[in-house]
CSV table of C-alpha atoms and ligand atoms in Angstrom, one decimal:
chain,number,residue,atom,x,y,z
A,18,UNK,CA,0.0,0.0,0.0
A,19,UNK,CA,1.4,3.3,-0.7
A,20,UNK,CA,0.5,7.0,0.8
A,21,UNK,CA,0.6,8.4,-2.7
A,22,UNK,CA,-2.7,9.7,-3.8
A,23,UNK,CA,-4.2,10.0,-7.4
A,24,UNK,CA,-6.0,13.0,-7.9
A,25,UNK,CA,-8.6,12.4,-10.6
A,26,UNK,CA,-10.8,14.8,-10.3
A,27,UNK,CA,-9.2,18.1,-12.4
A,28,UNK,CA,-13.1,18.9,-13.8
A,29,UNK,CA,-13.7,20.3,-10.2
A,30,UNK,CA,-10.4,22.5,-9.7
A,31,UNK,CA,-6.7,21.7,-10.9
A,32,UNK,CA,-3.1,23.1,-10.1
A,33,UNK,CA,-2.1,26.2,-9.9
A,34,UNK,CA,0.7,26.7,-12.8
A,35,UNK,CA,4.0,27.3,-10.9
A,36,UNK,CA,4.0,30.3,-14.1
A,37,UNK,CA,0.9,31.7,-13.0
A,38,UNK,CA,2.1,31.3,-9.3
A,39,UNK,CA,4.6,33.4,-10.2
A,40,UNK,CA,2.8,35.8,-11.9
A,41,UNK,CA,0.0,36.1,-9.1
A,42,UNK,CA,3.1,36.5,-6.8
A,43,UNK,CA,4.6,39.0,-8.8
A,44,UNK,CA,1.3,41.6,-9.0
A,45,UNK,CA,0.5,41.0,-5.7
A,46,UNK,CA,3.3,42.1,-4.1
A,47,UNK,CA,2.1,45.9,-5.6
A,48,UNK,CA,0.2,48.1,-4.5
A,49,UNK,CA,-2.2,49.6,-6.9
A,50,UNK,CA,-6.0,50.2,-8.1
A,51,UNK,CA,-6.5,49.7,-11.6
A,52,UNK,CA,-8.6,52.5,-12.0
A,53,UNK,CA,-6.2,55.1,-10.1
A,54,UNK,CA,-4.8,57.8,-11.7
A,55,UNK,CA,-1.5,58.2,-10.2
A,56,UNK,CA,1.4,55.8,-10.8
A,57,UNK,CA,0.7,52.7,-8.9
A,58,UNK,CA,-2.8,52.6,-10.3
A,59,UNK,CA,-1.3,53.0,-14.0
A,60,UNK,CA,1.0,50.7,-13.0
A,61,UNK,CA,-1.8,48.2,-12.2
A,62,UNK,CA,-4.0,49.4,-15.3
A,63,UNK,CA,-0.7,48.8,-17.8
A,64,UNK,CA,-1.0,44.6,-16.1
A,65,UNK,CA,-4.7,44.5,-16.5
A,66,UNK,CA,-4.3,45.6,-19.9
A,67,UNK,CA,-1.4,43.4,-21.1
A,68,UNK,CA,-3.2,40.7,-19.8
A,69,UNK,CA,-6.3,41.3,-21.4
A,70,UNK,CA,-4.6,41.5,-24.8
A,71,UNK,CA,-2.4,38.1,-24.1
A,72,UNK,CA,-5.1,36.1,-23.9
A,73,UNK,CA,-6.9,38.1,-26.6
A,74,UNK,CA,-4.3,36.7,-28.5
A,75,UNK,CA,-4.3,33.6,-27.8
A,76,UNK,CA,-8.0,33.3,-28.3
A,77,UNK,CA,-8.3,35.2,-31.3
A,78,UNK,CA,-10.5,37.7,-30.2
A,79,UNK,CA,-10.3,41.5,-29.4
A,80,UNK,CA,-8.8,42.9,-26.4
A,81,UNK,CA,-12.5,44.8,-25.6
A,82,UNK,CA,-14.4,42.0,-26.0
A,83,UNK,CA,-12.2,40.3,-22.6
A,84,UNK,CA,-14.9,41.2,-19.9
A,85,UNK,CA,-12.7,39.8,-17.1
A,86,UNK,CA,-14.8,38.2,-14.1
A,87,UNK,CA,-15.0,36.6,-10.8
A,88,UNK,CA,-14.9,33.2,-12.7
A,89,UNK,CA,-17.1,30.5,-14.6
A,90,UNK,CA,-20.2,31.4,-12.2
A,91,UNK,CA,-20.2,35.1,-12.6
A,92,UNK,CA,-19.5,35.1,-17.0
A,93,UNK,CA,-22.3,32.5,-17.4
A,94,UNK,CA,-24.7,34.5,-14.8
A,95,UNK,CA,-23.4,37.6,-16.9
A,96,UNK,CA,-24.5,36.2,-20.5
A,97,UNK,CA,-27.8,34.4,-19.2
A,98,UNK,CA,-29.7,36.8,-17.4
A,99,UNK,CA,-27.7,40.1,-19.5
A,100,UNK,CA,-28.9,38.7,-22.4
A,101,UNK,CA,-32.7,37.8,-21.1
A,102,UNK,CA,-33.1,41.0,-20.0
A,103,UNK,CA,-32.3,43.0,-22.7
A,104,UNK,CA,-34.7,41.2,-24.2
A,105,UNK,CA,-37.4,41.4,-21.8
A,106,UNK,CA,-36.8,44.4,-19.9
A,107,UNK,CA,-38.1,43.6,-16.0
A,108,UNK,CA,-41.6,43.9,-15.5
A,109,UNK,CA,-42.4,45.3,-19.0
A,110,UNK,CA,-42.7,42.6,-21.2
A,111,UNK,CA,-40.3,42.7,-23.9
A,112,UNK,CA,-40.9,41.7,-27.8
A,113,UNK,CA,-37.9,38.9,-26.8
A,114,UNK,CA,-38.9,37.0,-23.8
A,115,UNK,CA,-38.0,33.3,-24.8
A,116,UNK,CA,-35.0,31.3,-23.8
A,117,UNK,CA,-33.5,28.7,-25.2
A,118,UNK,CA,-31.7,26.3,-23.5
A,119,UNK,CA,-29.8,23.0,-22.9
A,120,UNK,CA,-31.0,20.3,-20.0
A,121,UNK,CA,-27.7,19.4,-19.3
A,122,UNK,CA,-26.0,23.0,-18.5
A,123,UNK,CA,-23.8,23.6,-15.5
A,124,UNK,CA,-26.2,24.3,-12.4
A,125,UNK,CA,-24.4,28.3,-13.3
A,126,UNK,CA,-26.4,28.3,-16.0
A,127,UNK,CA,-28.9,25.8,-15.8
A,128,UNK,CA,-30.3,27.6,-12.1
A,129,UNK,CA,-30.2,31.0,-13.7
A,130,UNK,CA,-32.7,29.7,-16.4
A,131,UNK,CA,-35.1,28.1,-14.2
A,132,UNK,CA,-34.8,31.1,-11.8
A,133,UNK,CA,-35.6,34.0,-14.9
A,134,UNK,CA,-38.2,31.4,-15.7
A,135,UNK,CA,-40.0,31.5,-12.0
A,136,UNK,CA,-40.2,35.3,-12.9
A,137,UNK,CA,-42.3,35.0,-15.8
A,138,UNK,CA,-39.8,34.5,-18.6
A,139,UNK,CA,-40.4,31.6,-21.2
A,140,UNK,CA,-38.5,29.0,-21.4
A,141,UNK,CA,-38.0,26.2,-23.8
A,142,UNK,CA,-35.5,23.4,-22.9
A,143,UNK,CA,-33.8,21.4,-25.9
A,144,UNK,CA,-34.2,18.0,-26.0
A,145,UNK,CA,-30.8,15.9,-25.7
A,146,UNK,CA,-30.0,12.4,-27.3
A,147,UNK,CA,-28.6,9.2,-25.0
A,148,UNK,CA,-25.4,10.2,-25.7
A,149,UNK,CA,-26.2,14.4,-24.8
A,150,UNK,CA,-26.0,16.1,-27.8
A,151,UNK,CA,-28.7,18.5,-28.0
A,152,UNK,CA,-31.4,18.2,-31.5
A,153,UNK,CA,-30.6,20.6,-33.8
A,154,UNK,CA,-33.5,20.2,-35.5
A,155,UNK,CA,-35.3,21.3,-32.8
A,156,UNK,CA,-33.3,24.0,-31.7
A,157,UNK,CA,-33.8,25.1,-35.7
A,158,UNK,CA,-37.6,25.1,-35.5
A,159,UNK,CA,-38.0,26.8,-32.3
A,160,UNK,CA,-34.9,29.9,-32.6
A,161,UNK,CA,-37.5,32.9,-34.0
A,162,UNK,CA,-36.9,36.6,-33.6
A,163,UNK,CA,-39.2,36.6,-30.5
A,164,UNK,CA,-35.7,34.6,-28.3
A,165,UNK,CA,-33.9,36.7,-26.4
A,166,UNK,CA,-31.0,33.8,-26.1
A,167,UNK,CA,-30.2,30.5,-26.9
A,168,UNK,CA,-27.7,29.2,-24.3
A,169,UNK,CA,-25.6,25.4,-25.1
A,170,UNK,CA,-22.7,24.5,-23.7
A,171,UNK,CA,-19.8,23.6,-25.6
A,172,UNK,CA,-18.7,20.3,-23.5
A,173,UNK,CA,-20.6,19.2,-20.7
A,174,UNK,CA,-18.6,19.1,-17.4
A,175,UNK,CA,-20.2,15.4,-16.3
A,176,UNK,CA,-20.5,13.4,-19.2
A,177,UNK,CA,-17.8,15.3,-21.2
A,178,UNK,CA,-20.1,15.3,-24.8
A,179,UNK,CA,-19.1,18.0,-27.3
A,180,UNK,CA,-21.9,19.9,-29.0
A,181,UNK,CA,-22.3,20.9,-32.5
A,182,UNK,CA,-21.4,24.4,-31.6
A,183,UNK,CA,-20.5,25.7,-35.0
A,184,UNK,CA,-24.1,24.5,-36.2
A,185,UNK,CA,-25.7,25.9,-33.3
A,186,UNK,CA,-24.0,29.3,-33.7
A,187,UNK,CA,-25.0,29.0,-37.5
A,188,UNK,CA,-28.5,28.5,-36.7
A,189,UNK,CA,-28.8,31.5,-34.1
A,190,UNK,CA,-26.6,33.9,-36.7
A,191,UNK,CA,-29.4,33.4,-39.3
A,192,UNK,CA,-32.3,33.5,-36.6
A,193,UNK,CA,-30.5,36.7,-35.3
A,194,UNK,CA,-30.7,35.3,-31.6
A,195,UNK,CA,-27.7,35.6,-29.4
A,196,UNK,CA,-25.9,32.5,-28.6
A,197,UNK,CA,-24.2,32.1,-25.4
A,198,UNK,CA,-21.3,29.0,-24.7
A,199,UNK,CA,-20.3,27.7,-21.8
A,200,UNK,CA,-16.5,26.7,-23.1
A,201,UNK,CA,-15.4,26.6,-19.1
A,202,UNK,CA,-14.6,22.7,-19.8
A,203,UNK,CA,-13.5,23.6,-23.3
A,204,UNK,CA,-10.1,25.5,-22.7
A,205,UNK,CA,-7.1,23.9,-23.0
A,206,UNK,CA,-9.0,20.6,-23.9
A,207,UNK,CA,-10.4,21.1,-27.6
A,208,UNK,CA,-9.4,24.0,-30.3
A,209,UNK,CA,-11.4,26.6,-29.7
A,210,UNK,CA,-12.8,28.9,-32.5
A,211,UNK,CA,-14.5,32.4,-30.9
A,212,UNK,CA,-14.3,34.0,-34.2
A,213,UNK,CA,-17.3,31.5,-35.0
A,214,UNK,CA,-19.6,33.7,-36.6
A,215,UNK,CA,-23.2,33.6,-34.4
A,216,UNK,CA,-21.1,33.0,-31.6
A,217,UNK,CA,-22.4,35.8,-29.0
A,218,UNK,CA,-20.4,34.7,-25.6
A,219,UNK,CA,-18.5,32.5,-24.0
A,220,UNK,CA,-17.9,31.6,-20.4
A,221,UNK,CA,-14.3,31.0,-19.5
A,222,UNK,CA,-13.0,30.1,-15.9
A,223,UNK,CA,-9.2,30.4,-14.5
A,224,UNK,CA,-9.3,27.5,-11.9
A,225,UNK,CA,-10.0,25.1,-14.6
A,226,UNK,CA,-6.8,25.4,-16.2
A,227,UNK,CA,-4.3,26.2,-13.4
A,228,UNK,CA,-4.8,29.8,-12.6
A,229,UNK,CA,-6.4,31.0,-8.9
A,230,UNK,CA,-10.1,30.3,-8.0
A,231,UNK,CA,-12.1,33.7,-8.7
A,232,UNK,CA,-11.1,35.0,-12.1
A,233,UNK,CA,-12.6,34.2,-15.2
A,234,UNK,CA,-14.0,36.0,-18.4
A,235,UNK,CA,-16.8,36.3,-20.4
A,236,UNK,CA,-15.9,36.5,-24.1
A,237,UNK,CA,-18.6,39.3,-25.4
A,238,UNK,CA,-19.0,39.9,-29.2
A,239,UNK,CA,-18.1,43.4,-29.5
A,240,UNK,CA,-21.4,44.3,-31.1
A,241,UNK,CA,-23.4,42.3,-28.0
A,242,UNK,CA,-24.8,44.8,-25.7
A,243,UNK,CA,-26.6,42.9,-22.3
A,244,UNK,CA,-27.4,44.5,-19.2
A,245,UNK,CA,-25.4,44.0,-16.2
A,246,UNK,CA,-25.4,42.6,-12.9
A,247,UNK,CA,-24.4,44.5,-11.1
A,248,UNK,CA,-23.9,48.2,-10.9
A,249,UNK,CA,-21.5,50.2,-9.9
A,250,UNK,CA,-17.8,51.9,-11.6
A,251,UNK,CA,-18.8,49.9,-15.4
A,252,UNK,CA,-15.1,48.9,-14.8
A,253,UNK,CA,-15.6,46.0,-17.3
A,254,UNK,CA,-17.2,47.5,-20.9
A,255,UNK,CA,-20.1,48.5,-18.4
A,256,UNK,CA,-20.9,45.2,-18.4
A,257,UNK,CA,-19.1,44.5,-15.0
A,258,UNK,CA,-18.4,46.5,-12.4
A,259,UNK,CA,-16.2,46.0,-9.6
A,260,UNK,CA,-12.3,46.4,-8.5
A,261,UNK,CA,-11.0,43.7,-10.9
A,262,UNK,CA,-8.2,41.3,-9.3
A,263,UNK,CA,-5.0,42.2,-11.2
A,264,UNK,CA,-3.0,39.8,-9.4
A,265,UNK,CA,-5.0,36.8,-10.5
A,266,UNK,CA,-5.7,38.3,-14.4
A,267,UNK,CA,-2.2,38.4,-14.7
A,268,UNK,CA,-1.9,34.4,-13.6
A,269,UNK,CA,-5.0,33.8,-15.9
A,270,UNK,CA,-3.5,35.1,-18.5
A,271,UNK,CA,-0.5,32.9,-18.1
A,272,UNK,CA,-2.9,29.8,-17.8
A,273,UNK,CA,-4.7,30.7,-20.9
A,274,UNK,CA,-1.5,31.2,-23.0
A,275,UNK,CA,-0.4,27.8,-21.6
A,276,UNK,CA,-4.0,26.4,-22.3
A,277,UNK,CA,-4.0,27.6,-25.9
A,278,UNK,CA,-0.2,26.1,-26.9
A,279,UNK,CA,-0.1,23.5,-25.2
A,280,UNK,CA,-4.1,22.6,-26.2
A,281,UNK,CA,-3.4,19.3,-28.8
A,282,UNK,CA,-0.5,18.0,-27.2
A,283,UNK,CA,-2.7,17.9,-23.8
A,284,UNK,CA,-5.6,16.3,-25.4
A,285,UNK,CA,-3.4,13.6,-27.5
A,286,UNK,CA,-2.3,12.6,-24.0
A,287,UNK,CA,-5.0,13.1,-22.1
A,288,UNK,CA,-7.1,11.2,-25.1
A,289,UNK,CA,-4.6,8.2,-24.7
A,290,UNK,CA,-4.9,7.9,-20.8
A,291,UNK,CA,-9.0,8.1,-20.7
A,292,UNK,CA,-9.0,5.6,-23.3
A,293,UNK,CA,-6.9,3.0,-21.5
A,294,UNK,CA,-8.7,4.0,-18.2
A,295,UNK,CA,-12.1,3.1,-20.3
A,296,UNK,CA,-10.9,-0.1,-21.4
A,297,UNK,CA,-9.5,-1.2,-18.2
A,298,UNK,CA,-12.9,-0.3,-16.5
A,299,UNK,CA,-14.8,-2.1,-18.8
A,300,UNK,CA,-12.7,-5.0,-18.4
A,301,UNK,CA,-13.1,-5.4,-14.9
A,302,UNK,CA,-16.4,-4.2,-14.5
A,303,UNK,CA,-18.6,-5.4,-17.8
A,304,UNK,CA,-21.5,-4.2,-16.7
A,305,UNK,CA,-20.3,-0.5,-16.5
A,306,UNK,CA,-21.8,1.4,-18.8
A,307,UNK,CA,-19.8,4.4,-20.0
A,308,UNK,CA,-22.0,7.7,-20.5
A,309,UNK,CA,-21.7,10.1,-23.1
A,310,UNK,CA,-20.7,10.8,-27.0
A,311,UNK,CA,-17.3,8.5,-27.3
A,312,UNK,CA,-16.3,10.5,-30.3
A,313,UNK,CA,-17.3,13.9,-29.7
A,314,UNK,CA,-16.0,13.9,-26.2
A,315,UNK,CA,-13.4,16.1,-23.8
A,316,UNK,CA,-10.0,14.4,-23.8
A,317,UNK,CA,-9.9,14.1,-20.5
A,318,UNK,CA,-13.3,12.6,-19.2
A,319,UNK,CA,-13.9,9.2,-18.2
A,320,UNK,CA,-17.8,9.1,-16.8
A,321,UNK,CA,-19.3,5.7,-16.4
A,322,UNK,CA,-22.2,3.8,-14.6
A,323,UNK,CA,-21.9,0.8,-12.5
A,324,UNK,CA,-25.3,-0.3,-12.0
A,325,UNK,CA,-26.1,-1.5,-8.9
A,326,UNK,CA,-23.8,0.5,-7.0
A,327,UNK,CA,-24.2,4.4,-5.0
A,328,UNK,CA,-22.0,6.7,-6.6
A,329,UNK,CA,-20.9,8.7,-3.2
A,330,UNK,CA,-20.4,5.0,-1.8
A,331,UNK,CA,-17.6,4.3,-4.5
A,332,UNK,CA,-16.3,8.1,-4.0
A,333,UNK,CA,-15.7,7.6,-0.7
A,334,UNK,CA,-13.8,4.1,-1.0
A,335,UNK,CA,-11.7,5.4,-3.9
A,336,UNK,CA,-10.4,7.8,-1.7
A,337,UNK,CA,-10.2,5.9,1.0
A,338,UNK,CA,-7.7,3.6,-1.3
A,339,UNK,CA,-6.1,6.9,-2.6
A,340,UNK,CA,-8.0,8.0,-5.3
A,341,UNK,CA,-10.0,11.1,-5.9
A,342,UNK,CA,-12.6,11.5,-8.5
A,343,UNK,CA,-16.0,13.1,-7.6
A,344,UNK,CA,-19.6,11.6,-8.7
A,345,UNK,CA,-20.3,14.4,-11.6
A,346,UNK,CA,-23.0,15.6,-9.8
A,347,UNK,CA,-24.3,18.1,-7.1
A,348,UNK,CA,-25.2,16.9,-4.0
A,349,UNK,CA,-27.3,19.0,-1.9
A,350,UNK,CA,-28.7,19.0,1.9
A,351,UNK,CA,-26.1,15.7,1.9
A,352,UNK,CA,-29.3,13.5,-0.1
A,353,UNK,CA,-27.3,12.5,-3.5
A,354,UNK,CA,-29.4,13.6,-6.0
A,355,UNK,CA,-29.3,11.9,-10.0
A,356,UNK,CA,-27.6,13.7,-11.7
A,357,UNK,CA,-30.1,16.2,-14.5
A,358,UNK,CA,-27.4,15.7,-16.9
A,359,UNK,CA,-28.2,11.4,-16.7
A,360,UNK,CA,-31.6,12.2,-16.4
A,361,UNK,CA,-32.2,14.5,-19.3
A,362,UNK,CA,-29.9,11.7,-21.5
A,363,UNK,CA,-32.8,9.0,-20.6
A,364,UNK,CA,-30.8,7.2,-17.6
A,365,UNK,CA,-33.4,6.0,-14.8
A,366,UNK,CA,-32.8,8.0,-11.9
A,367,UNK,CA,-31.7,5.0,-9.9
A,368,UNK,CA,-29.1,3.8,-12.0
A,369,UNK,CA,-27.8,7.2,-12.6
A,370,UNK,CA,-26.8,7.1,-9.0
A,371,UNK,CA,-24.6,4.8,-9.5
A,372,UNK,CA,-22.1,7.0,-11.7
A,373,UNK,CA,-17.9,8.3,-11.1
A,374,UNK,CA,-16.5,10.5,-13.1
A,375,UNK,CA,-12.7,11.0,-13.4
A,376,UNK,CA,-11.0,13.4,-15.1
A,377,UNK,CA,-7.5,14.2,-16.1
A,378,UNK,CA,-5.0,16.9,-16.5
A,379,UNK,CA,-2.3,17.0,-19.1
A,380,UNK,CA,0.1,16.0,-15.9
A,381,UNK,CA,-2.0,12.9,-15.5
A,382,UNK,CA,0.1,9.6,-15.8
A,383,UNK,CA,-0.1,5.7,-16.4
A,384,UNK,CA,0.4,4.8,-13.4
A,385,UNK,CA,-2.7,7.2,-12.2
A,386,UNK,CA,-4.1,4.8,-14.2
A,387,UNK,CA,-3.1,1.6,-13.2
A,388,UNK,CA,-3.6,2.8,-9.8
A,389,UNK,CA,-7.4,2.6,-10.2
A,390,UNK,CA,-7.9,-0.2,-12.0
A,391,UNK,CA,-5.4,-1.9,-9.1
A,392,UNK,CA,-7.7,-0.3,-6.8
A,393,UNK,CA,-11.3,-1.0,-8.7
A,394,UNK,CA,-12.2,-4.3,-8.2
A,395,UNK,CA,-12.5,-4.3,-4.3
A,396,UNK,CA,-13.9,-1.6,-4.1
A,397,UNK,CA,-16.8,-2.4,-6.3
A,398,UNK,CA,-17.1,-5.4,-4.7
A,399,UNK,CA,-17.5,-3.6,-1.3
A,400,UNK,CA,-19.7,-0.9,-2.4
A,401,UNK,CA,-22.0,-3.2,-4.7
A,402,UNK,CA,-22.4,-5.2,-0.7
A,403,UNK,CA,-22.9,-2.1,0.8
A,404,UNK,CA,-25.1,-0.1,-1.8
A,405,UNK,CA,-27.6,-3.0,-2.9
A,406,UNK,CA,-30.0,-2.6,0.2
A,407,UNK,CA,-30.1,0.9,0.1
A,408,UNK,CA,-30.9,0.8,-3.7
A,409,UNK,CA,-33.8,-1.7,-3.2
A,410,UNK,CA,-35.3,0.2,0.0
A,411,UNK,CA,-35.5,3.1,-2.7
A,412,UNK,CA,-37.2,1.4,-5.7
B,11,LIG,N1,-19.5,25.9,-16.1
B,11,LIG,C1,-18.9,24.7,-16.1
B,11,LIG,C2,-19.2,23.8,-17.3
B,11,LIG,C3,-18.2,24.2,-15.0
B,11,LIG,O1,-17.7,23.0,-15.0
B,11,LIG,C4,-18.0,25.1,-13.9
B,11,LIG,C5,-17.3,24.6,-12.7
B,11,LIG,O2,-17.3,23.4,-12.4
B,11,LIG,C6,-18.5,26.4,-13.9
B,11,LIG,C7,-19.3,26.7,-15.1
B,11,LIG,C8,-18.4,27.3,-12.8
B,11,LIG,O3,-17.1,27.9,-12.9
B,11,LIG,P1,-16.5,28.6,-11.6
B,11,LIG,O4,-16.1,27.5,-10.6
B,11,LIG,O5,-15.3,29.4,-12.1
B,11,LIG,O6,-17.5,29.6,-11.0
């Protein structure tokens, strides 16, 4: 038995880049308010400003259309209800009041649909196939000048299926409907093209790909107006307001430049571990059932079903034998709920309990691998003993 433990879980959070250490290091040490006048606060402004365009670079997108945020959470809250109420003004009942959205978003976007739909606001949710791609053909029939947004996400963060963003972006461009992405998953994982043309905004988070917790961007066309959040200096386009955190845009720009060049040599690799990972699952466990698109999928996810068994129960035993992964879904008020992602896919709810997801990082090795499938077999023995009356209580 060794002490060394397996972190699997780099969808949640990942490393810090020793770079963007450095670089958070570096700014923090100064003093200085970006929006001061005197040196210090220019000094600040110049790092905010260099950082912007670095990653404006890197994405291929103009510096002014970097609306830098508190992360994922904030950019996708930003887009979702900006965009909804620009359409439908509060209380006044705007000529664009629809929505429409993915099943399977992130709970960032997904709660901020359902909660503009408790006010009043229309919402229409896109049916997804077994694998979670979203019907195009219905997304087609139903975008009309009367929808204020269409929001998809560009890989799902549990089951790890790509969507036909491109098409989805075409569709809305001809429609004239704003299109809003959730790429948070997407960086540093797949090539991604924000010059697409129908592409409106895109949610993009720092923590994801090694910089601090509590910066991230929203990519913003630069003709896309939206109304903000929050009110205050307009720091950000006067879309955003609020201090912004040089120290940590300077380390996400970092992370984003190492993201974007380092982007295919990560996924070959990570591509190459999740595939052995899947087959070495499968082999031990043949009734696992793997979830989502195989093809069209995020390099480094590995999301599978053992049927019979409580997700948190095999959670908790992986870790207990040194390996940490997480279940893909929220759990709230400690009762694990199925995941909506499973659910909107066509997985019965109590099977979809039943589901791990691990993911890797581009510093993810073989023998993180081998670790788990050394480590698999007893603990699916244990939690299929200690799961199965739980499971049958419930049914
Ligand atoms: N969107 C997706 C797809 C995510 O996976 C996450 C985080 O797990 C978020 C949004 C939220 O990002 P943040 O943690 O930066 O708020």
């Amino acid at each position: 038995m060794t002490d060394r433990r397996v972190y699997l879980d780099h969808a949640a959070t990942t490393r810090l880049l020793p770079a963007a250490a450095q670089a958070w290091a570096a700014a923090a040490a100064q003093v200085g308010n970006p929006s001061s006048l005197h040196t210090s606060g220019r000094r600040a402004r110049r790092l905010v400003e260099e950082s912007r365009e670095s990653i404006a670079e890197d994405l291929g997108v103009r510096p002014s259309e970097v609306v830098f945020t508190s992360g994922g959470t904030e950019a996708d809250n930003l887009a979702v209800k900006g965009f909804a109420w620009l359409g439908d003004p509060l209380g006044r009942q705007g000529s664009r009041r629809r929505i429409l959205a993915s099943p399977i978003e992130h709970h960032a976007v997904l709660d901020a649909v359902l909660w503009l739909q408790e006010q009043g606001q229309p919402v229409e949710w896109i049916p997804v196939d077994a694998l979670g791609r979203v019907d195009l053909d219905y997304l087609q029939q139903h975008l009309d000048s009367d929808v204020a947004l269409c929001t998809v996400m560009w890989a799902n963060n549990e089951v790890g299926t790509v969507q036909p963003v491109a098409d989805i972006a075409a569709a809305c461009r001809e429609a004239g409907v704003p299109f809003h992405s959730d790429a948070v998953q997407a960086l540093g994982a797949l090539p991604l093209d924000l010059t697409l043309p129908g592409l409106t905004s895109v949610a993009l988070s720092g923590h994801k790909i090694g910089a601090p917790v509590g910066v991230g961007a929203l990519i913003l066309d630069r003709d896309a107006a939206l109304v903000p959040l929050q009110h205050g200096g307009g720091q950000e386009r006067e879309v955003r307001s609020g201090t912004v955190d040089a120290a940590s845009i300077a380390a996400f720009a970092v992370a984003v430049h190492e993201a974007v060049t380092e982007q295919v040599v990560s996924a070959a690799h990570m591509a190459m571990l999740r595939d052995r990972l899947i087959e070495g699952i499968t082999g031990l466990a043949p009734d696992a059932v793997v979830n989502g698109d195989l093809v069209d999928r995020l390099p480094g996810n590995v999301h599978v079903t053992f049927p019979g068994c409580e997700g948190d129960a095999l959670l908790m035993l992986l870790d207990a034998a040194g390996v940490e992964c997480s279940t893909g879904s929220a759990c709230t008020s400690g009762i694990p709920e199925p995941s909506h992602v499973l659910i909107a896919m066509g997985v019965d709810p109590r099977t979809a309990r039943g589901s791990l997801r691990f993911s890797l990082s581009r510093n993810s090795t073989d023998a993180d691998v081998d670790r788990v499938l050394e480590v698999l077999p007893a603990v699916l023995d244990r939690a299929a003993r200690a799961s199965s009356p739980r499971l049958r209580s419930r049914v």
